[in-house]
Amino acid sequence: MQTANLSRAPAPERAPARLFHILDPRVLTRAQLDELCDLTTRVRILAKSRIGARILQTLLPHKRAMLYFVQPSTRTFMSFNNACHILGIRTSEIRDPSTSSEVKGESFDDSIRTFSSYVDVIIMRASGAGLAAQAAAAVDASRRPIPIINAGSGQDQHPTQALLDIYTLERSFEHRGGIEGKTIGFMGDLRRGRTVRSLAYLMTNYPGVRLVFIAPAAFQISDDIKSHLRANGVEFSETDSLHEVLPGLDAIYLTRLQTEWDVGEESASFDHRRYSFGPSELGRLKPEGVVLHPLPRGPELDPSVDADPRAVYWRQERNGMWMRVALLVKIFGVEDELPER
Ligand code: ASP
């Protein structure tokens, strides 16, 4: 049986490498990222035509997915739900824990094993950092190991968001050599936001990239991420001044204040005026720079920015669905059934 951190399925020898559990972005290689980006473009283009959409529909009608989302979600839930339907996968869901037998005292592991009796993949969002890994360990120990996809775990990780962010950055820099060598700023509540943590991990796959973390000291990126970047030779800096670094950025990734994790009044000290992006910041961004945001937005991102072609966050949101289609294609190993471009 696999351990919780393995990303590859127990495939017979000489079978093409497959993805299995998607728990932590650190296990993804550059080759896998490039393949997923390529697959994302292929399914995105294919889905545009009626015949292409029909081909996608025939890929996985024999599979069922469980969407276990007991923490709030709009985009990740909807994009996974639609990604499944694009591929013909049937879905069932639990969004409210009070409707599951966990309220009768059923353990988390037993609940996961129960889901795995009925479906072929569990896509889960939970409030605890290690819960997706625990779910993977539970199914690995069973006679029916099925893939677990972490769709956001507490303040810890959000690997599929990081994948769609990579795809959006690669597309944005398509004619400028891709992500490699670019300077990317991350601004906001970097300490408690899981998306930046996951994306920072994936950045180790892109030589020459420079990361700039922009936040007040109390909300700066955590030491564990910095250690990982250092260990992988990724150049990074920290600052509390957007003003100083903005003209040097190729991309800025904005994030909201994660007030839901407050245990006291932590968020009250966050000065939105210093860490927000509006018309005047847009005026100082490079003409070919891009603005990303995992959404939902708060006061850090002025809606007037939406109209600027450098604002790519609505495209980023939609890319999430296509990247999740590609991920499911890869997990179930049906990529060779896709027509060539
Ligand atoms: N939607 C993202 C997440 O689930 C970003 C956020 O909520 O701030 O982490």
Tab-separated table of N, CA, C and O in Angstrom, residues 34-115:
chain	number	residue	atom	x	y	z
A	34	ASP	N	4.902	20.476	-16.261
A	34	ASP	CA	4.841	20.798	-17.697
A	34	ASP	C	3.784	19.941	-18.391
A	34	ASP	O	3.030	20.432	-19.238
A	35	GLU	N	3.731	18.679	-18.015
A	35	GLU	CA	2.741	17.791	-18.642
A	35	GLU	C	1.314	18.242	-18.286
A	35	GLU	O	0.426	18.272	-19.144
A	36	LEU	N	1.102	18.601	-17.011
A	36	LEU	CA	-0.235	19.055	-16.596
A	36	LEU	C	-0.627	20.346	-17.311
A	36	LEU	O	-1.775	20.514	-17.718
A	37	CYS	N	0.339	21.250	-17.485
A	37	CYS	CA	0.028	22.505	-18.201
A	37	CYS	C	-0.338	22.206	-19.647
A	37	CYS	O	-1.297	22.763	-20.190
A	38	ASP	N	0.414	21.306	-20.261
A	38	ASP	CA	0.123	20.946	-21.645
A	38	ASP	C	-1.262	20.289	-21.759
A	38	ASP	O	-2.059	20.627	-22.633
A	39	LEU	N	-1.540	19.369	-20.834
A	39	LEU	CA	-2.856	18.700	-20.839
A	39	LEU	C	-3.977	19.707	-20.615
A	39	LEU	O	-5.050	19.597	-21.216
A	40	THR	N	-3.730	20.688	-19.752
A	40	THR	CA	-4.751	21.703	-19.468
A	40	THR	C	-5.110	22.458	-20.747
A	40	THR	O	-6.286	22.657	-21.063
A	41	THR	N	-4.083	22.848	-21.493
A	41	THR	CA	-4.351	23.558	-22.750
A	41	THR	C	-5.109	22.653	-23.717
A	41	THR	O	-6.055	23.088	-24.378
A	42	ARG	N	-4.713	21.384	-23.761
A	42	ARG	CA	-5.383	20.476	-24.706
A	42	ARG	C	-6.856	20.294	-24.365
A	42	ARG	O	-7.716	20.377	-25.238
A	43	VAL	N	-7.167	20.085	-23.076
A	43	VAL	CA	-8.589	19.867	-22.741
A	43	VAL	C	-9.378	21.174	-22.883
A	43	VAL	O	-10.548	21.166	-23.290
A	44	ARG	N	-8.730	22.280	-22.593
A	44	ARG	CA	-9.407	23.591	-22.708
A	44	ARG	C	-9.807	23.837	-24.159
A	44	ARG	O	-10.936	24.255	-24.446
A	45	ILE	N	-8.905	23.541	-25.076
A	45	ILE	CA	-9.199	23.771	-26.497
A	45	ILE	C	-10.219	22.745	-27.001
A	45	ILE	O	-11.166	23.082	-27.707
A	46	LEU	N	-10.027	21.511	-26.584
A	46	LEU	CA	-10.938	20.440	-27.014
A	46	LEU	C	-12.376	20.743	-26.608
A	46	LEU	O	-13.315	20.532	-27.393
A	47	ALA	N	-12.546	21.248	-25.402
A	47	ALA	CA	-13.904	21.471	-24.875
A	47	ALA	C	-14.652	22.566	-25.620
A	47	ALA	O	-15.864	22.701	-25.470
A	48	LYS	N	-13.944	23.328	-26.441
A	48	LYS	CA	-14.604	24.434	-27.152
A	48	LYS	C	-15.547	23.936	-28.247
A	48	LYS	O	-16.480	24.617	-28.628
A	49	SER	N	-15.254	22.752	-28.792
A	49	SER	CA	-16.111	22.274	-29.887
A	49	SER	C	-17.044	21.180	-29.368
A	49	SER	O	-16.727	20.475	-28.412
A	50	ARG	N	-18.177	21.037	-30.029
A	50	ARG	CA	-19.157	20.039	-29.599
A	50	ARG	C	-18.555	18.632	-29.651
A	50	ARG	O	-18.698	17.836	-28.733
A	51	ILE	N	-17.800	18.377	-30.723
A	51	ILE	CA	-17.232	17.035	-30.858
A	51	ILE	C	-16.154	16.793	-29.792
A	51	ILE	O	-16.062	15.727	-29.194
A	52	GLY	N	-15.376	17.853	-29.517
A	52	GLY	CA	-14.331	17.740	-28.485
A	52	GLY	C	-14.955	17.527	-27.113
A	52	GLY	O	-14.494	16.687	-26.324
A	53	ALA	N	-16.021	18.281	-26.827
A	53	ALA	CA	-16.700	18.145	-25.532
A	53	ALA	C	-17.250	16.728	-25.382
A	53	ALA	O	-17.216	16.135	-24.307
A	54	ARG	N	-17.718	16.171	-26.497
A	54	ARG	CA	-18.269	14.815	-26.446
A	54	ARG	C	-17.156	13.789	-26.170
A	54	ARG	O	-17.350	12.827	-25.434
A	55	ILE	N	-16.003	14.019	-26.773
A	55	ILE	CA	-14.877	13.106	-26.522
A	55	ILE	C	-14.515	13.134	-25.031
A	55	ILE	O	-14.326	12.098	-24.392
A	56	LEU	N	-14.451	14.330	-24.458
A	56	LEU	CA	-14.114	14.455	-23.028
A	56	LEU	C	-15.146	13.716	-22.173
A	56	LEU	O	-14.790	13.015	-21.215
A	57	GLN	N	-16.407	13.843	-22.540
A	57	GLN	CA	-17.504	13.202	-21.800
A	57	GLN	C	-17.374	11.689	-21.750
A	57	GLN	O	-17.881	11.052	-20.839
A	58	THR	N	-16.720	11.132	-22.789
A	58	THR	CA	-16.642	9.662	-22.856
A	58	THR	C	-15.426	9.124	-22.106
A	58	THR	O	-15.244	7.910	-22.044
A	59	LEU	N	-14.590	10.009	-21.563
A	59	LEU	CA	-13.352	9.507	-20.967
A	59	LEU	C	-13.575	8.758	-19.648
A	59	LEU	O	-12.965	7.730	-19.402
A	60	LEU	N	-14.427	9.300	-18.777
A	60	LEU	CA	-14.517	8.708	-17.432
A	60	LEU	C	-15.960	8.520	-16.918
A	60	LEU	O	-16.224	8.737	-15.737
A	61	PRO	N	-16.875	8.080	-17.779
A	61	PRO	CA	-18.256	7.924	-17.296
A	61	PRO	C	-18.397	6.771	-16.301
A	61	PRO	O	-19.410	6.654	-15.624
A	62	HIS	N	-17.364	5.927	-16.212
A	62	HIS	CA	-17.410	4.778	-15.296
A	62	HIS	C	-16.839	5.136	-13.921
A	62	HIS	O	-16.660	4.266	-13.081
A	63	LYS	N	-16.510	6.407	-13.713
A	63	LYS	CA	-15.920	6.826	-12.429
A	63	LYS	C	-16.892	7.713	-11.667
A	63	LYS	O	-17.692	8.442	-12.260
A	64	ARG	N	-16.764	7.658	-10.333
A	64	ARG	CA	-17.580	8.513	-9.459
A	64	ARG	C	-16.663	9.257	-8.500
A	64	ARG	O	-15.642	8.719	-8.059
A	65	ALA	N	-17.034	10.489	-8.214
A	65	ALA	CA	-16.216	11.321	-7.312
A	65	ALA	C	-17.051	11.774	-6.132
A	65	ALA	O	-18.247	12.034	-6.261
A	66	MET	N	-16.377	11.881	-4.987
A	66	MET	CA	-17.021	12.430	-3.794
A	66	MET	C	-16.407	13.795	-3.532
A	66	MET	O	-15.180	13.912	-3.426
A	67	LEU	N	-17.249	14.804	-3.446
A	67	LEU	CA	-16.750	16.127	-3.071
A	67	LEU	C	-17.095	16.355	-1.606
A	67	LEU	O	-18.267	16.555	-1.268
A	68	TYR	N	-16.092	16.225	-0.782
A	68	TYR	CA	-16.276	16.341	0.669
A	68	TYR	C	-15.713	17.694	1.084
A	68	TYR	O	-14.514	17.849	1.275
A	69	PHE	N	-16.571	18.676	1.131
A	69	PHE	CA	-16.140	20.072	1.344
A	69	PHE	C	-16.818	20.609	2.600
A	69	PHE	O	-17.889	21.214	2.532
A	70	VAL	N	-16.191	20.380	3.730
A	70	VAL	CA	-16.836	20.819	4.962
A	70	VAL	C	-16.305	22.178	5.436
A	70	VAL	O	-16.596	22.601	6.540
A	71	GLN	N	-15.533	22.839	4.595
A	71	GLN	CA	-15.109	24.216	4.843
A	71	GLN	C	-15.626	25.040	3.668
A	71	GLN	O	-15.729	24.504	2.555
A	72	PRO	N	-15.946	26.320	3.878
A	72	PRO	CA	-16.528	27.095	2.782
A	72	PRO	C	-15.692	27.080	1.511
A	72	PRO	O	-14.458	27.109	1.573
A	73	SER	N	-16.360	27.034	0.373
A	73	SER	CA	-15.671	27.055	-0.917
A	73	SER	C	-16.667	27.414	-2.003
A	73	SER	O	-17.791	26.912	-2.004
A	74	THR	N	-16.278	28.276	-2.889
A	74	THR	CA	-17.108	28.567	-4.063
A	74	THR	C	-16.386	28.058	-5.310
A	74	THR	O	-16.835	27.137	-5.985
A	75	ARG	N	-15.225	28.660	-5.588
A	75	ARG	CA	-14.491	28.362	-6.814
A	75	ARG	C	-13.976	26.924	-6.867
A	75	ARG	O	-14.140	26.237	-7.874
A	76	THR	N	-13.325	26.491	-5.794
A	76	THR	CA	-12.715	25.157	-5.844
A	76	THR	C	-13.803	24.101	-5.971
A	76	THR	O	-13.688	23.159	-6.760
A	77	PHE	N	-14.889	24.286	-5.205
A	77	PHE	CA	-15.986	23.325	-5.297
A	77	PHE	C	-16.586	23.313	-6.704
A	77	PHE	O	-16.708	22.264	-7.340
A	78	MET	N	-16.928	24.499	-7.186
A	78	MET	CA	-17.602	24.551	-8.496
A	78	MET	C	-16.700	24.083	-9.626
A	78	MET	O	-17.144	23.423	-10.568
A	79	SER	N	-15.417	24.432	-9.525
A	79	SER	CA	-14.537	24.043	-10.628
A	79	SER	C	-14.275	22.535	-10.623
A	79	SER	O	-14.247	21.909	-11.681
A	80	PHE	N	-14.136	21.936	-9.440
A	80	PHE	CA	-13.981	20.473	-9.398
A	80	PHE	C	-15.271	19.784	-9.853
A	80	PHE	O	-15.230	18.791	-10.583
A	81	ASN	N	-16.402	20.309	-9.385
A	81	ASN	CA	-17.691	19.718	-9.757
A	81	ASN	C	-17.848	19.738	-11.279
A	81	ASN	O	-18.174	18.728	-11.916
A	82	ASN	N	-17.582	20.880	-11.862
A	82	ASN	CA	-17.711	20.997	-13.323
A	82	ASN	C	-16.637	20.207	-14.050
A	82	ASN	O	-16.902	19.630	-15.117
A	83	ALA	N	-15.436	20.159	-13.477
A	83	ALA	CA	-14.361	19.365	-14.105
A	83	ALA	C	-14.791	17.902	-14.188
A	83	ALA	O	-14.610	17.233	-15.209
A	84	CYS	N	-15.382	17.409	-13.101
A	84	CYS	CA	-15.861	16.018	-13.106
A	84	CYS	C	-16.904	15.829	-14.202
A	84	CYS	O	-16.840	14.868	-14.985
A	85	HIS	N	-17.843	16.751	-14.270
A	85	HIS	CA	-18.938	16.589	-15.246
A	85	HIS	C	-18.426	16.692	-16.679
A	85	HIS	O	-18.924	16.001	-17.568
A	86	ILE	N	-17.431	17.523	-16.910
A	86	ILE	CA	-16.841	17.636	-18.253
A	86	ILE	C	-16.304	16.268	-18.705
A	86	ILE	O	-16.373	15.913	-19.882
A	87	LEU	N	-15.819	15.492	-17.733
A	87	LEU	CA	-15.226	14.188	-18.056
A	87	LEU	C	-16.226	13.034	-17.933
A	87	LEU	O	-15.852	11.871	-18.073
A	88	GLY	N	-17.485	13.366	-17.649
A	88	GLY	CA	-18.497	12.312	-17.508
A	88	GLY	C	-18.491	11.652	-16.137
A	88	GLY	O	-19.202	10.661	-15.923
A	89	ILE	N	-17.684	12.161	-15.212
A	89	ILE	CA	-17.622	11.569	-13.862
A	89	ILE	C	-18.875	11.991	-13.090
A	89	ILE	O	-19.220	13.177	-13.076
A	90	ARG	N	-19.536	11.033	-12.431
A	90	ARG	CA	-20.692	11.400	-11.609
A	90	ARG	C	-20.218	11.817	-10.220
A	90	ARG	O	-19.220	11.280	-9.720
A	91	THR	N	-20.923	12.756	-9.631
A	91	THR	CA	-20.445	13.315	-8.356
A	91	THR	C	-21.498	13.166	-7.259
A	91	THR	O	-22.696	13.185	-7.521
A	92	SER	N	-21.006	13.033	-6.045
A	92	SER	CA	-21.872	13.207	-4.874
A	92	SER	C	-21.112	14.111	-3.917
A	92	SER	O	-19.894	14.284	-4.048
A	93	GLU	N	-21.818	14.698	-2.975
A	93	GLU	CA	-21.142	15.708	-2.151
A	93	GLU	C	-21.650	15.724	-0.719
A	93	GLU	O	-22.808	15.379	-0.453
A	94	ILE	N	-20.751	16.107	0.181
A	94	ILE	CA	-21.140	16.507	1.536
A	94	ILE	C	-20.498	17.866	1.761
A	94	ILE	O	-19.277	18.019	1.622
A	95	ARG	N	-21.317	18.856	2.049
A	95	ARG	CA	-20.786	20.187	2.308
A	95	ARG	C	-21.063	20.611	3.739
A	95	ARG	O	-20.444	21.529	4.234
A	96	ASP	N	-22.010	19.935	4.347
A	96	ASP	CA	-22.390	20.320	5.700
A	96	ASP	C	-22.152	19.117	6.613
A	96	ASP	O	-22.845	18.101	6.498
A	97	PRO	N	-21.161	19.187	7.504
A	97	PRO	CA	-20.820	18.010	8.317
A	97	PRO	C	-21.981	17.533	9.181
A	97	PRO	O	-22.035	16.368	9.550
A	98	SER	N	-22.954	18.414	9.433
A	98	SER	CA	-24.073	17.992	10.281
A	98	SER	C	-24.978	16.994	9.561
A	98	SER	O	-25.851	16.377	10.160
A	99	THR	N	-24.750	16.817	8.231
A	99	THR	CA	-25.554	15.833	7.506
A	99	THR	C	-24.816	14.506	7.344
A	99	THR	O	-25.291	13.606	6.658
A	100	SER	N	-23.631	14.382	7.930
A	100	SER	CA	-22.891	13.122	7.797
A	100	SER	C	-22.892	12.398	9.146
A	100	SER	O	-23.165	12.992	10.199
A	101	SER	N	-22.562	11.106	9.107
A	101	SER	CA	-22.615	10.308	10.338
A	101	SER	C	-21.532	10.704	11.336
A	101	SER	O	-21.475	10.133	12.428
A	102	GLU	N	-20.682	11.651	10.964
A	102	GLU	CA	-19.700	12.134	11.937
A	102	GLU	C	-20.414	12.703	13.163
A	102	GLU	O	-19.881	12.657	14.265
A	103	VAL	N	-21.629	13.256	12.953
A	103	VAL	CA	-22.363	13.781	14.120
A	103	VAL	C	-22.840	12.655	15.045
A	103	VAL	O	-23.152	12.886	16.193
A	104	LYS	N	-22.887	11.410	14.519
A	104	LYS	CA	-23.264	10.281	15.390
A	104	LYS	C	-22.022	9.719	16.077
A	104	LYS	O	-22.086	8.677	16.726
A	105	GLY	N	-20.879	10.365	15.804
A	105	GLY	CA	-19.658	9.920	16.460
A	105	GLY	C	-18.792	9.047	15.575
A	105	GLY	O	-17.784	8.501	16.036
A	106	GLU	N	-19.147	8.892	14.295
A	106	GLU	CA	-18.294	8.090	13.415
A	106	GLU	C	-16.946	8.783	13.251
A	106	GLU	O	-16.884	10.013	13.091
A	107	SER	N	-15.876	8.001	13.305
A	107	SER	CA	-14.548	8.629	13.226
A	107	SER	C	-14.303	9.152	11.806
A	107	SER	O	-14.937	8.691	10.841
A	108	PHE	N	-13.345	10.074	11.709
A	108	PHE	CA	-12.976	10.627	10.400
A	108	PHE	C	-12.522	9.497	9.471
A	108	PHE	O	-12.953	9.398	8.324
A	109	ASP	N	-11.661	8.614	9.992
A	109	ASP	CA	-11.131	7.529	9.151
A	109	ASP	C	-12.252	6.618	8.639
A	109	ASP	O	-12.260	6.217	7.467
A	110	ASP	N	-13.208	6.302	9.521
A	110	ASP	CA	-14.324	5.447	9.090
A	110	ASP	C	-15.185	6.156	8.049
A	110	ASP	O	-15.668	5.529	7.100
A	111	SER	N	-15.371	7.467	8.231
A	111	SER	CA	-16.162	8.223	7.237
A	111	SER	C	-15.481	8.157	5.880
A	111	SER	O	-16.134	7.908	4.858
A	112	ILE	N	-14.178	8.354	5.868
A	112	ILE	CA	-13.440	8.334	4.597
A	112	ILE	C	-13.525	6.948	3.955
A	112	ILE	O	-13.770	6.812	2.759
A	113	ARG	N	-13.359	5.909	4.781
A	113	ARG	CA	-13.461	4.545	4.230
A	113	ARG	C	-14.845	4.294	3.667
A	113	ARG	O	-15.004	3.621	2.649
A	114	THR	N	-15.838	4.851	4.321
A	114	THR	CA	-17.216	4.700	3.821
A	114	THR	C	-17.365	5.382	2.462
A	114	THR	O	-17.882	4.792	1.515
A	115	PHE	N	-16.872	6.607	2.362
A	115	PHE	CA	-16.953	7.293	1.057
A	115	PHE	C	-16.273	6.429	-0.009
A	115	PHE	O	-16.755	6.293	-1.130
